[in-house]
mmCIF file of C-alpha atoms and ligand atoms in Angstrom:
data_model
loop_
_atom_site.group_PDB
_atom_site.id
_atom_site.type_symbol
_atom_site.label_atom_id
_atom_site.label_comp_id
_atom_site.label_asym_id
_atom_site.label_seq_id
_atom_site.Cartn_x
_atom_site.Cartn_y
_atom_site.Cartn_z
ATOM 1 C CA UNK A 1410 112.841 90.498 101.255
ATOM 2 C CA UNK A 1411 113.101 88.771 97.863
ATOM 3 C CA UNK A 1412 111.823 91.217 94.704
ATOM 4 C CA UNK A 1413 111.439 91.680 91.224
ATOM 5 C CA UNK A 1414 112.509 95.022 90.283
ATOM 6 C CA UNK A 1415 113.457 97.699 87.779
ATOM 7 C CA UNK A 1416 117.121 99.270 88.558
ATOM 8 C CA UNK A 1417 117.071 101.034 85.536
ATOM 9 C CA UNK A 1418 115.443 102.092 82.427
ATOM 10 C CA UNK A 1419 116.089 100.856 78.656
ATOM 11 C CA UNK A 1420 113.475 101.196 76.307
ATOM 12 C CA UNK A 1421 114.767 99.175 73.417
ATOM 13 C CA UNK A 1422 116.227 96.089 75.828
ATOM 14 C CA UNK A 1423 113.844 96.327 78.701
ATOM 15 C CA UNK A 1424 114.806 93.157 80.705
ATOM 16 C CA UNK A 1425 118.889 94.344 80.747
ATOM 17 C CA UNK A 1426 116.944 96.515 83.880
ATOM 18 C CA UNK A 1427 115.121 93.538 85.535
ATOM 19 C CA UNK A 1428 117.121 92.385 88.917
ATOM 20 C CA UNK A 1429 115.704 89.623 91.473
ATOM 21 C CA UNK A 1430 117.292 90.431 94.506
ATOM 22 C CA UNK A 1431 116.457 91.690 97.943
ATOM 23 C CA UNK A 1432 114.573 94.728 98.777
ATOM 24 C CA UNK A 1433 113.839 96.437 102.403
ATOM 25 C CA UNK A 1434 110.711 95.470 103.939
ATOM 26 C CA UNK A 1435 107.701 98.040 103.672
ATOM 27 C CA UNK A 1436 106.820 100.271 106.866
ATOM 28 C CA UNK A 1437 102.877 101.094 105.703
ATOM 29 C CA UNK A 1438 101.730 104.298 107.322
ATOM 30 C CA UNK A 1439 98.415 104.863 108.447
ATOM 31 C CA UNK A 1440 95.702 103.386 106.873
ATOM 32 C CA UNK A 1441 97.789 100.666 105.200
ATOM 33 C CA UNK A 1442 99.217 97.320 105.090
ATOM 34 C CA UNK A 1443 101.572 94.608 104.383
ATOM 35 C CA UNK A 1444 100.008 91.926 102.441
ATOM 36 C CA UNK A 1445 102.162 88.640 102.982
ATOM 37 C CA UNK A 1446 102.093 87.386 99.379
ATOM 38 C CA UNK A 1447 101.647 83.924 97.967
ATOM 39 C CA UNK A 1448 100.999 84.282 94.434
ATOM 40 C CA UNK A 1449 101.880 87.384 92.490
ATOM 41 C CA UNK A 1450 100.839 87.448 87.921
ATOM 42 C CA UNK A 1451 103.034 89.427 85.488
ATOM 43 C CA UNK A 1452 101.407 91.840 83.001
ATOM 44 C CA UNK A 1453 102.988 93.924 80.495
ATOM 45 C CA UNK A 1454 102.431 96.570 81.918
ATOM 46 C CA UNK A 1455 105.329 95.380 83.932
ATOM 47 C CA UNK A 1456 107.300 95.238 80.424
ATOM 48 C CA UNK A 1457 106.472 98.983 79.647
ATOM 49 C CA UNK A 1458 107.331 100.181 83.218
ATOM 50 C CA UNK A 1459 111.191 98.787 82.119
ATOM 51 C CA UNK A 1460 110.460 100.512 78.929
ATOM 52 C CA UNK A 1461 110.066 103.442 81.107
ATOM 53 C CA UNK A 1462 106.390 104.004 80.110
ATOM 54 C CA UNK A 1463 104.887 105.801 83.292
ATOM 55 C CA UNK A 1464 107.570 104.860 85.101
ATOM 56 C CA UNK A 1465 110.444 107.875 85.549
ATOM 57 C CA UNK A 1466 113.864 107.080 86.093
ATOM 58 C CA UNK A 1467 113.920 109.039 89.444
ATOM 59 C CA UNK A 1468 111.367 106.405 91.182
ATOM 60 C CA UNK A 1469 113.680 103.507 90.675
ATOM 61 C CA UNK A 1470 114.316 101.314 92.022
ATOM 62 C CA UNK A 1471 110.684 100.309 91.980
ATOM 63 C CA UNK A 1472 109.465 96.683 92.943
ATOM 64 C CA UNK A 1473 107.740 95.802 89.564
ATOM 65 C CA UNK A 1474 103.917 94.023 89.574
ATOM 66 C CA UNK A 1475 100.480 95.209 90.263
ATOM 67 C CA UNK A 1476 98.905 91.749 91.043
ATOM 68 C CA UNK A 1477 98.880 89.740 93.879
ATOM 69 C CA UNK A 1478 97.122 87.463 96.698
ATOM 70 C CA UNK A 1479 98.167 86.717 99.656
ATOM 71 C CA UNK A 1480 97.286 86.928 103.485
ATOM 72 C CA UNK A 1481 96.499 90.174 105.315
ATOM 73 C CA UNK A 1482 97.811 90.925 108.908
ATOM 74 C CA UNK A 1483 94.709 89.840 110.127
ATOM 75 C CA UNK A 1484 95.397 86.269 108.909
ATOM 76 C CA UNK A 1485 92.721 86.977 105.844
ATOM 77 C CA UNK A 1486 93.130 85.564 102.182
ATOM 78 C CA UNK A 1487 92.970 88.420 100.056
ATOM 79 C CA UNK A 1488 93.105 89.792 96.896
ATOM 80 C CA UNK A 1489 95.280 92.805 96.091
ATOM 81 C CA UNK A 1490 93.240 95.604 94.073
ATOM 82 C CA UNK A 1491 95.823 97.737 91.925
ATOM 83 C CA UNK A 1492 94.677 101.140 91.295
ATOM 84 C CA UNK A 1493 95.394 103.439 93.978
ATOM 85 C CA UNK A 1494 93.435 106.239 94.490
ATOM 86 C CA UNK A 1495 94.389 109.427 95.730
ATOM 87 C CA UNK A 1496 93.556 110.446 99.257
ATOM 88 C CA UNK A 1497 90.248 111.913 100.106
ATOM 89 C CA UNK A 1498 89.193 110.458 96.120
ATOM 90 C CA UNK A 1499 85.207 109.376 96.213
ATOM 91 C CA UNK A 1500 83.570 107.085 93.168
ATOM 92 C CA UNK A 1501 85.088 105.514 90.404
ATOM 93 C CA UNK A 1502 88.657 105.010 91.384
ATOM 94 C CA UNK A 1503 89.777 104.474 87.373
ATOM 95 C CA UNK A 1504 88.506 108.044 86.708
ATOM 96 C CA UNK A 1505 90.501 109.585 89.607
ATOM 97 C CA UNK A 1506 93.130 111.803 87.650
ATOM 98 C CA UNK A 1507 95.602 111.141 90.180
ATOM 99 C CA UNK A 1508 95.386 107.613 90.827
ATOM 100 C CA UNK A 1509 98.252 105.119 89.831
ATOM 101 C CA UNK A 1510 98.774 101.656 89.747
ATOM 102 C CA UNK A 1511 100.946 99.496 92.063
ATOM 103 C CA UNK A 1512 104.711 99.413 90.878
ATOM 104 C CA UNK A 1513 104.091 102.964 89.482
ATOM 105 C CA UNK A 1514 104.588 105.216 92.373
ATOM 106 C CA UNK A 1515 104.287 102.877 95.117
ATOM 107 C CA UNK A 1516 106.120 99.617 94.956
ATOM 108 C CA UNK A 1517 104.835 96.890 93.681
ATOM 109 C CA UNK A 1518 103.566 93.294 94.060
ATOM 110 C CA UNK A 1519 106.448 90.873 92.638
ATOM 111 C CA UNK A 1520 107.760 90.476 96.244
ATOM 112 C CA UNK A 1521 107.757 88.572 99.449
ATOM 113 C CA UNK A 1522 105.405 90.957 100.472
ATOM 114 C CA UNK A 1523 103.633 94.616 99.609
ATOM 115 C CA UNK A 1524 101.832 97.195 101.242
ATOM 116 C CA UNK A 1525 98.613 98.583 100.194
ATOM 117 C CA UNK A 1526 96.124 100.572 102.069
ATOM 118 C CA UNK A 1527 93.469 98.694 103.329
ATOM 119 C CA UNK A 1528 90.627 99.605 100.968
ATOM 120 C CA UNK A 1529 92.411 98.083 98.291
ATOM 121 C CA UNK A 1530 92.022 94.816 99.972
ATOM 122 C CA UNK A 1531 89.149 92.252 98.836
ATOM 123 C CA UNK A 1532 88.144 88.896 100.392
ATOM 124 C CA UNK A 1533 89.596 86.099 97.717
ATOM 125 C CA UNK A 1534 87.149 83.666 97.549
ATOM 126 C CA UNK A 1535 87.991 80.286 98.873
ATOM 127 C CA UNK A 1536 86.972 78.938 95.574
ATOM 128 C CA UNK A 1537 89.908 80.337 94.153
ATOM 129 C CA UNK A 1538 93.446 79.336 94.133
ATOM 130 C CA UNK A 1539 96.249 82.327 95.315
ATOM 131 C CA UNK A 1540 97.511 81.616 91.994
ATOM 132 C CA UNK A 1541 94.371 81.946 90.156
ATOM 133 C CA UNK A 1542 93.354 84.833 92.474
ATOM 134 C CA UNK A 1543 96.434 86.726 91.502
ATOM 135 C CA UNK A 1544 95.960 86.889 87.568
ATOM 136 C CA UNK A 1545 92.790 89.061 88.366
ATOM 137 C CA UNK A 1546 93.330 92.521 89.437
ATOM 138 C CA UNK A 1547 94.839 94.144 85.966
ATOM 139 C CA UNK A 1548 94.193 91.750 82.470
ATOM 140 C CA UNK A 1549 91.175 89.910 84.737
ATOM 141 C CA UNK A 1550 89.779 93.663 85.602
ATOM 142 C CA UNK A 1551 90.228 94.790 82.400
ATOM 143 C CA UNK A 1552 88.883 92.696 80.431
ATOM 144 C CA UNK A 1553 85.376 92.947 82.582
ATOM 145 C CA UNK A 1554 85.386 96.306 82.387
ATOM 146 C CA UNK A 1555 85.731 96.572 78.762
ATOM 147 C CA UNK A 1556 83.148 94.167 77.889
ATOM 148 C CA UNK A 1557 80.419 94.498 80.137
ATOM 149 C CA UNK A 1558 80.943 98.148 81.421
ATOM 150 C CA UNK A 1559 82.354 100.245 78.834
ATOM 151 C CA UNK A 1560 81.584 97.532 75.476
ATOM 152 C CA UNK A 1561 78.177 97.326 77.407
ATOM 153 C CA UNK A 1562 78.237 94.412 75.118
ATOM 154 C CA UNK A 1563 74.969 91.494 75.565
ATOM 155 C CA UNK A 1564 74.312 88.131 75.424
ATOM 156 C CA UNK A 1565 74.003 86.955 71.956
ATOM 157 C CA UNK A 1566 76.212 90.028 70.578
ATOM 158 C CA UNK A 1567 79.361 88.902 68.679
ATOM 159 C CA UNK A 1568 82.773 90.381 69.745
ATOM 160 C CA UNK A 1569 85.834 90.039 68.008
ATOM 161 C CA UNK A 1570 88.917 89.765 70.494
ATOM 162 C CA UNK A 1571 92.426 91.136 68.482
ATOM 163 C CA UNK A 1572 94.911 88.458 70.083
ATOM 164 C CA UNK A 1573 94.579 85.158 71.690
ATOM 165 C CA UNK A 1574 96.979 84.342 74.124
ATOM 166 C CA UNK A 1575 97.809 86.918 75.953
ATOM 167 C CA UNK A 1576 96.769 87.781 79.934
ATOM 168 C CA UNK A 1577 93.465 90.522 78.273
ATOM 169 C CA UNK A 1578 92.841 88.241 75.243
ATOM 170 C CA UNK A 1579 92.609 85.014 77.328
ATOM 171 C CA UNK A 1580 90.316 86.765 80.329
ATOM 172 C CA UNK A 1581 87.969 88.695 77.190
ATOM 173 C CA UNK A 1582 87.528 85.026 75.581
ATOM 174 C CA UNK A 1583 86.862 82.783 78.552
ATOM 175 C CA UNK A 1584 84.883 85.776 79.983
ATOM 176 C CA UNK A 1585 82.704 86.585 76.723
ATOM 177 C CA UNK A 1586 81.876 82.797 76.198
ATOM 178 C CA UNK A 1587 80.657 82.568 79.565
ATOM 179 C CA UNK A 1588 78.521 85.177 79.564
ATOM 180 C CA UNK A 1589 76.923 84.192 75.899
ATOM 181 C CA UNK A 1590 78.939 86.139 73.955
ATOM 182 C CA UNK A 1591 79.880 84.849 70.522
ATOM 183 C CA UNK A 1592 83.211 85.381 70.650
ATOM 184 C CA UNK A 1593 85.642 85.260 67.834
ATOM 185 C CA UNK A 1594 89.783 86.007 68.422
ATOM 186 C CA UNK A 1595 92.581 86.745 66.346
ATOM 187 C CA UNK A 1596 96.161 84.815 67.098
ATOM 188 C CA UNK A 1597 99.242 85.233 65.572
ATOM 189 C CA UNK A 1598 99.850 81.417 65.317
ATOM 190 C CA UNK A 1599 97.387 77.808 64.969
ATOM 191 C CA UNK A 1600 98.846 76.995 68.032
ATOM 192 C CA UNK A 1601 97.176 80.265 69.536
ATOM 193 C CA UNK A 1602 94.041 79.778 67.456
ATOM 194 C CA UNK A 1603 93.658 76.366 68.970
ATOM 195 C CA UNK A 1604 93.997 77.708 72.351
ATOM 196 C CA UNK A 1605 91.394 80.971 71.832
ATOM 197 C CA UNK A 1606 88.570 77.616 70.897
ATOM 198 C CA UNK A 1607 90.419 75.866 73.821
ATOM 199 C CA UNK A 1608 89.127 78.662 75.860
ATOM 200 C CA UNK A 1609 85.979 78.966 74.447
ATOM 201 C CA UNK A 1610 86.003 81.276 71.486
ATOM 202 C CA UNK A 1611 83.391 80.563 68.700
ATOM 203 C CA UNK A 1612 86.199 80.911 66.023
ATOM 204 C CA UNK A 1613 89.886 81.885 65.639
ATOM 205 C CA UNK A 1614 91.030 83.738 62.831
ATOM 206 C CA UNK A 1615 94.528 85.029 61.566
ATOM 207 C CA UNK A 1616 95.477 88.414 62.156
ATOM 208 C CA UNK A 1617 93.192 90.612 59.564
ATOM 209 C CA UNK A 1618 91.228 88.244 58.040
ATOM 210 C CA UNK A 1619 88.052 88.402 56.440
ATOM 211 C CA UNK A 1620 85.338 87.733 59.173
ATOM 212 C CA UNK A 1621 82.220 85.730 58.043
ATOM 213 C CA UNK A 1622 79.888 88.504 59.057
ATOM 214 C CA UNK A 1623 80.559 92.495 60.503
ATOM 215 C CA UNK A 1624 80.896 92.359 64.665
ATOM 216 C CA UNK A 1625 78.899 94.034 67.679
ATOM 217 C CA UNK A 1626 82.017 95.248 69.131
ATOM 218 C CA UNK A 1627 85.980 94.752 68.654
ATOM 219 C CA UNK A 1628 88.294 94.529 71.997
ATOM 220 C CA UNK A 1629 91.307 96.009 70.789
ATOM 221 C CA UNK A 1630 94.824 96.169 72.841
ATOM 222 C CA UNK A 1631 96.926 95.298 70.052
ATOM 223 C CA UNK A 1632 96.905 98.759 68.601
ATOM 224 C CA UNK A 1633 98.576 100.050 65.009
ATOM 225 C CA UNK A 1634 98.812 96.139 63.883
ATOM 226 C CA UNK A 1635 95.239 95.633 64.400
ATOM 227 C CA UNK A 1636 93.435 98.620 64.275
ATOM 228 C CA UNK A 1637 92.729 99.310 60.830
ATOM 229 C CA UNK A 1638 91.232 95.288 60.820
ATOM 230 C CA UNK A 1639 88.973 96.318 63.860
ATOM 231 C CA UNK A 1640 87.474 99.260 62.250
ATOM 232 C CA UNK A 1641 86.741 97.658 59.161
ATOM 233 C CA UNK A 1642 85.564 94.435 61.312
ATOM 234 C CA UNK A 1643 82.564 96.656 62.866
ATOM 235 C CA UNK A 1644 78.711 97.133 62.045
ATOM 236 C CA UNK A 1645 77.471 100.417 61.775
ATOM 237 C CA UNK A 1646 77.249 101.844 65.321
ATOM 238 C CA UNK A 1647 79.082 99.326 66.420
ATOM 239 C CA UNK A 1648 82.088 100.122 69.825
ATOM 240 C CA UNK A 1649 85.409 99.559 69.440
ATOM 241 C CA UNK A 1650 86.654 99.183 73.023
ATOM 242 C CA UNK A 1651 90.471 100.123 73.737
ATOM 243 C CA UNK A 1652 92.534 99.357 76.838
ATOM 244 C CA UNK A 1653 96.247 99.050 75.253
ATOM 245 C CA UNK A 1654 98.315 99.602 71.949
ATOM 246 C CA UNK A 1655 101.170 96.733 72.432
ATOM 247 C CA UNK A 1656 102.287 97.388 69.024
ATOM 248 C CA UNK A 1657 102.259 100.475 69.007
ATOM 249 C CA UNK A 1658 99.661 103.488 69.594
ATOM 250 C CA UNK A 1659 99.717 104.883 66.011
ATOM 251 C CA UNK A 1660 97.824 103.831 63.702
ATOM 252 C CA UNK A 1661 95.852 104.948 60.189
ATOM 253 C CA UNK A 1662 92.508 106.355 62.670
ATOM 254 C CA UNK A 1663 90.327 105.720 59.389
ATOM 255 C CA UNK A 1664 88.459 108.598 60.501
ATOM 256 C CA UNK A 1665 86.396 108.031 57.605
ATOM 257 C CA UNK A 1666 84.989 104.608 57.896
ATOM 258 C CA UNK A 1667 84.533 105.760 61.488
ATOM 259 C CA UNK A 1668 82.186 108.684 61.172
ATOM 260 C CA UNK A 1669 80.502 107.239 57.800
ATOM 261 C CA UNK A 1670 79.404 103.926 59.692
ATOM 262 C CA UNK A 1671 78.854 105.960 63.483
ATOM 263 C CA UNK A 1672 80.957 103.811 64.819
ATOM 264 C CA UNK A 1673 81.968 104.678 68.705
ATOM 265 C CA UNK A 1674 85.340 104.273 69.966
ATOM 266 C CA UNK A 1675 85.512 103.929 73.708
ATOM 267 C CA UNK A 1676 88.634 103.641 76.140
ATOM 268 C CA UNK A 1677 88.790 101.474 79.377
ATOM 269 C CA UNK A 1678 91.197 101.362 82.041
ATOM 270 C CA UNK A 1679 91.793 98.860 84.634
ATOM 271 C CA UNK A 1680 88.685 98.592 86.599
ATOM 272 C CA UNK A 1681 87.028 99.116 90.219
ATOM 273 C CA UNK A 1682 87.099 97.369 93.287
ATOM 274 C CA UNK A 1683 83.454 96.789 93.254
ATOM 275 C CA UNK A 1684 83.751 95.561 89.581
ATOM 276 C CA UNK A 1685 87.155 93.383 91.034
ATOM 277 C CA UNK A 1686 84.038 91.866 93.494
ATOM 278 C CA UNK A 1687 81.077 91.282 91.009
ATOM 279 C CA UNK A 1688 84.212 89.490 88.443
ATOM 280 C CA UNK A 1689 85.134 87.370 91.422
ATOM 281 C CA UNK A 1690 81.598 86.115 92.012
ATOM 282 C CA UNK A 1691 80.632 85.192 88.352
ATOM 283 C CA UNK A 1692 83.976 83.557 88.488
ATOM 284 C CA UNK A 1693 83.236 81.242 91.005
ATOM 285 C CA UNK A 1694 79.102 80.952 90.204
ATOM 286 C CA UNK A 1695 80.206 80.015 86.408
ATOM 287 C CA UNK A 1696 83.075 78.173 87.454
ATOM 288 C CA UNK A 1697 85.576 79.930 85.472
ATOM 289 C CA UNK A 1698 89.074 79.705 86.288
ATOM 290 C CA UNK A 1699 92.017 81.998 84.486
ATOM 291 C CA UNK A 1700 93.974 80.149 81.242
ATOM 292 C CA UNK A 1701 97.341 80.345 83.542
ATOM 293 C CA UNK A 1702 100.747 79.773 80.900
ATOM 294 C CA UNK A 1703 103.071 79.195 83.328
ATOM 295 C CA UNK A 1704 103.881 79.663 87.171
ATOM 296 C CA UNK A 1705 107.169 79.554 88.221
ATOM 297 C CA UNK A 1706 108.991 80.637 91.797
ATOM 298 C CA UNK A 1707 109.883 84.138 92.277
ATOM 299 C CA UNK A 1708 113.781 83.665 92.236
ATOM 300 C CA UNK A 1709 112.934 82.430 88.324
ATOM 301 C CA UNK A 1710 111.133 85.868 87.646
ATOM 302 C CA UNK A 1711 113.194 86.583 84.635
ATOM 303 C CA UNK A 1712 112.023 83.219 82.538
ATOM 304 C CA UNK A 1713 108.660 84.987 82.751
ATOM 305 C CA UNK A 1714 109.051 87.892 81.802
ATOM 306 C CA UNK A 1715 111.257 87.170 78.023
ATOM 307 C CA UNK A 1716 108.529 84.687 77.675
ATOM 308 C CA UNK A 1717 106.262 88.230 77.834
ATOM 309 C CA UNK A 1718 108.430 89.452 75.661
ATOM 310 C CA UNK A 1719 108.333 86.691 72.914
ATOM 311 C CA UNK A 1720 104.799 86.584 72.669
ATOM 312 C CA UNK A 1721 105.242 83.417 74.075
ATOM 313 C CA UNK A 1722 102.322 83.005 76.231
ATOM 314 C CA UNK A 1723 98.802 80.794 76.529
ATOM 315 C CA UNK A 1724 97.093 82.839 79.524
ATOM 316 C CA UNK A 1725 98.451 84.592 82.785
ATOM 317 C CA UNK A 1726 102.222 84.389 83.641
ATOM 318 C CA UNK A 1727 102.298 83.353 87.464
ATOM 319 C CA UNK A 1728 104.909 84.061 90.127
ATOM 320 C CA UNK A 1729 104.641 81.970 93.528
ATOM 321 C CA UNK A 1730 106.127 83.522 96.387
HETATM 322 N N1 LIG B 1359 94.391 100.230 80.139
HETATM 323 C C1 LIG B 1359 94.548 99.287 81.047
HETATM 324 O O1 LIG B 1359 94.079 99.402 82.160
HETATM 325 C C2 LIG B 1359 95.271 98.038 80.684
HETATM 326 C C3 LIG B 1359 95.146 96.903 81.485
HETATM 327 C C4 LIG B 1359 95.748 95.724 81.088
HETATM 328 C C5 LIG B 1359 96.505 95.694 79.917
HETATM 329 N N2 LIG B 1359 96.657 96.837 79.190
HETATM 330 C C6 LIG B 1359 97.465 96.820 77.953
HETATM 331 O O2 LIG B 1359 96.917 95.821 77.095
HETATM 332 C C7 LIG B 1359 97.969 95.212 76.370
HETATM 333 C C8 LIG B 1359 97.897 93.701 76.590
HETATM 334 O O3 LIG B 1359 98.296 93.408 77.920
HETATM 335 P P1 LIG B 1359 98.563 91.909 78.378
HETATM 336 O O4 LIG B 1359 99.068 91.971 79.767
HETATM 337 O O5 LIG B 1359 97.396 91.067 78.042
HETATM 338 O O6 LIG B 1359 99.806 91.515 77.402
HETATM 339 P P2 LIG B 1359 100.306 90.122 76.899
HETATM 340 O O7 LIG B 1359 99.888 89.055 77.861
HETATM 341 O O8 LIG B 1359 101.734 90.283 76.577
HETATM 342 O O9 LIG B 1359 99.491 89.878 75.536
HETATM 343 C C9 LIG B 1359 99.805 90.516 74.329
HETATM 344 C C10 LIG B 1359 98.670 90.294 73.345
HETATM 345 O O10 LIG B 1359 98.883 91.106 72.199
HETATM 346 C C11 LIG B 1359 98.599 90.344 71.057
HETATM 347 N N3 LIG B 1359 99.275 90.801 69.842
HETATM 348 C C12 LIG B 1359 98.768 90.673 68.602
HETATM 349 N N4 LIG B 1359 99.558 91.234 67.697
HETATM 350 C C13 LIG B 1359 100.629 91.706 68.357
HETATM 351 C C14 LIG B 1359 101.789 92.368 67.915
HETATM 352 N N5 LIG B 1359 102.018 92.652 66.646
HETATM 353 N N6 LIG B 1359 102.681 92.688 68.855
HETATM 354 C C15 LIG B 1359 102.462 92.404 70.148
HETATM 355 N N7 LIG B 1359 101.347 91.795 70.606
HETATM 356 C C16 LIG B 1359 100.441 91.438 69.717
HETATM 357 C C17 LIG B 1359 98.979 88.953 71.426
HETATM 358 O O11 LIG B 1359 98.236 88.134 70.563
HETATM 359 P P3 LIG B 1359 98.681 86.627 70.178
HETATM 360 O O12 LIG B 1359 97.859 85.763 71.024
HETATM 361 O O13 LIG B 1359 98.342 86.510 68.739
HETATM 362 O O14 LIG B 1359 100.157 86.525 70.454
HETATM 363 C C18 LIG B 1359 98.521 88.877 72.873
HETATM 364 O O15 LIG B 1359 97.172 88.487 72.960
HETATM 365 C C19 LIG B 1359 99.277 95.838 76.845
HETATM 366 O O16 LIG B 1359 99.664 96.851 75.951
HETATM 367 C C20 LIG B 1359 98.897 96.417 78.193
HETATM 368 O O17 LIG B 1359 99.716 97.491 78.570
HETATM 369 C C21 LIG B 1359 96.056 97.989 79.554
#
């Protein structure tokens, strides 16, 4: 079958790794199953598994991608749910120690087809397109998780999103808005400004700007480029959530500004399958369909992925299969 995949490992030039060639079928033991997929969605995490960031040279080759819908065995439209847990793992899957994400021990999604076990597997609703079902399970999931779980952030509150375009930035935005956020973003460009309002932010700023007033909470997964900006951007006791450090994970900490104004700094990762659900449904009650940037066919995998790279993006980068 016809994949994406990582043959080898370069941190500095990650796409001289990326081939788009054929792969062996899956044989899914027990308990799981080959999802025939129609619409796979890039994230960067597939940049950093090229990188070699959680991904070890001795799994390769390794089918890159962690989202996907498609149809079951069964004949069902589904949506693939990324994290894996661990057998015999009850509860929150994200704080299973040993859980990983598709593409990082098992392969992953940017193929013909992928097997999962069949837990992981959630009705897509008919509402929603394969392609727009696929850019859900990881910046979608994410982004849900970090505002109304872990941000526990309400209507009315204002949240500043760091970045605009991006698969995270795009879902926190049209997300936030919907749910009566005030939302303001950060882009890197007008163009990128224009498309955070596009999307429903309240305002669009440049990077580190002086906000009108201090913010409820910051979503932050820009990391050292943005961080010192986020803490200063806070009220007292306000949450900084974090769920990525593109940039770069070291920043100042202005450990003072954080314990002077009690701020709280909380971390998020990915999200569960019963949060994947409850996303799904406000999606389709509020009518709110993913920002996609581009979709292009499998074979033209690579075009994606340097856009990734570029920062060249307005929403989810989509792979039809
Ligand atoms: N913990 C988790 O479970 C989880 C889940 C999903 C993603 N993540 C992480 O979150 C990050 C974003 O993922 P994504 O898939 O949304 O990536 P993406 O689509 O490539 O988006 C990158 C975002 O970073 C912003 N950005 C701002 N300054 C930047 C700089 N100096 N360098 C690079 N980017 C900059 C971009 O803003 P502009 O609009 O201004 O370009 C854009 O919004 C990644 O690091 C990813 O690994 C973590």
């Amino acid at each position: 079958m016809l994949a994406a995949y990582a043959a080898s490992i370069d941190s500095e030039n990650p796409l001289d790794g990326l081939v788009v060639d054929q792969r062996p079928e899956p044989e899914p033991p027990d308990g799981w199953v080959a999802v025939d997929v129609r619409a796979a969605a890039l994230n960067h995490h597939d940049i950093w598994s090229l990188r070699g960031v959680g991904l070890p040279a001795e799994r390769l080759p390794m089918i890159l991608g962690g989202d996907a819908a498609g149809v079951d065995p069964d004949g069902n439209e589904v949506v693939v749910h990324a994290v894996i847990a661990s057998a015999g793992w009850t509860g929150d899957e994200t704080l299973d120690p040993k859980r990983t994400l598709l593409s990082e021990l098992h392969q992953g999604t940017l193929a013909q087809r992928v097997m999962v076990p069949r837990g992981n597997l959630v009705p897509k609703p008919p509402e929603l397109s394969f392609e727009q079902a696929a850019c859900l399970p990881t910046a979608w999931l994410t982004a849900y998780r970090m505002l109304f779980v872990r941000g526990a952030v309400t209507p009315g509150q204002t949240v500043l999103v760091q970045g605009a375009s991006g698969g995270v930035a795009t879902a926190l935005i049209q997300l936030g808005s919907a749910a009566g956020i005030r939302v303001w973003a950060t882009g890197r460009t007008e163009e990128k400004r224009q498309l955070a309002l596009s999307l429903g932010a309240d305002a669009a700023f440049e990077p580190g700007a002086r906000l009108p007033e201090r913010v409820d909470a910051v979503m932050e997964t820009v990391g050292a480029a943005t961080w010192s900006h986020s803490v200063k951007a806070l009220k007292q006791d306000g949450v900084i959530v974090i769920s990525g450090a593109t940039s770069g994970p070291a920043p100042p900490a202005e450990l003072n500004r954080i314990f002077f104004l009690q701020l709280r700094v909380v971390g998020s990762t990915m999200g569960t399958r019963d949060e994947l659900e409850r996303m799904m449904r406000l999606m389709v009650q509020r009518d709110i369909r993913p920002a996609i940037s581009q979709t292009l066919p499998l074979p033209e995998a690579r075009a994606g992925f340097q856009a990734m790279l570029e920062g060249n993006t307005s929403g989810k980068i989509v792979f039809t299969v």
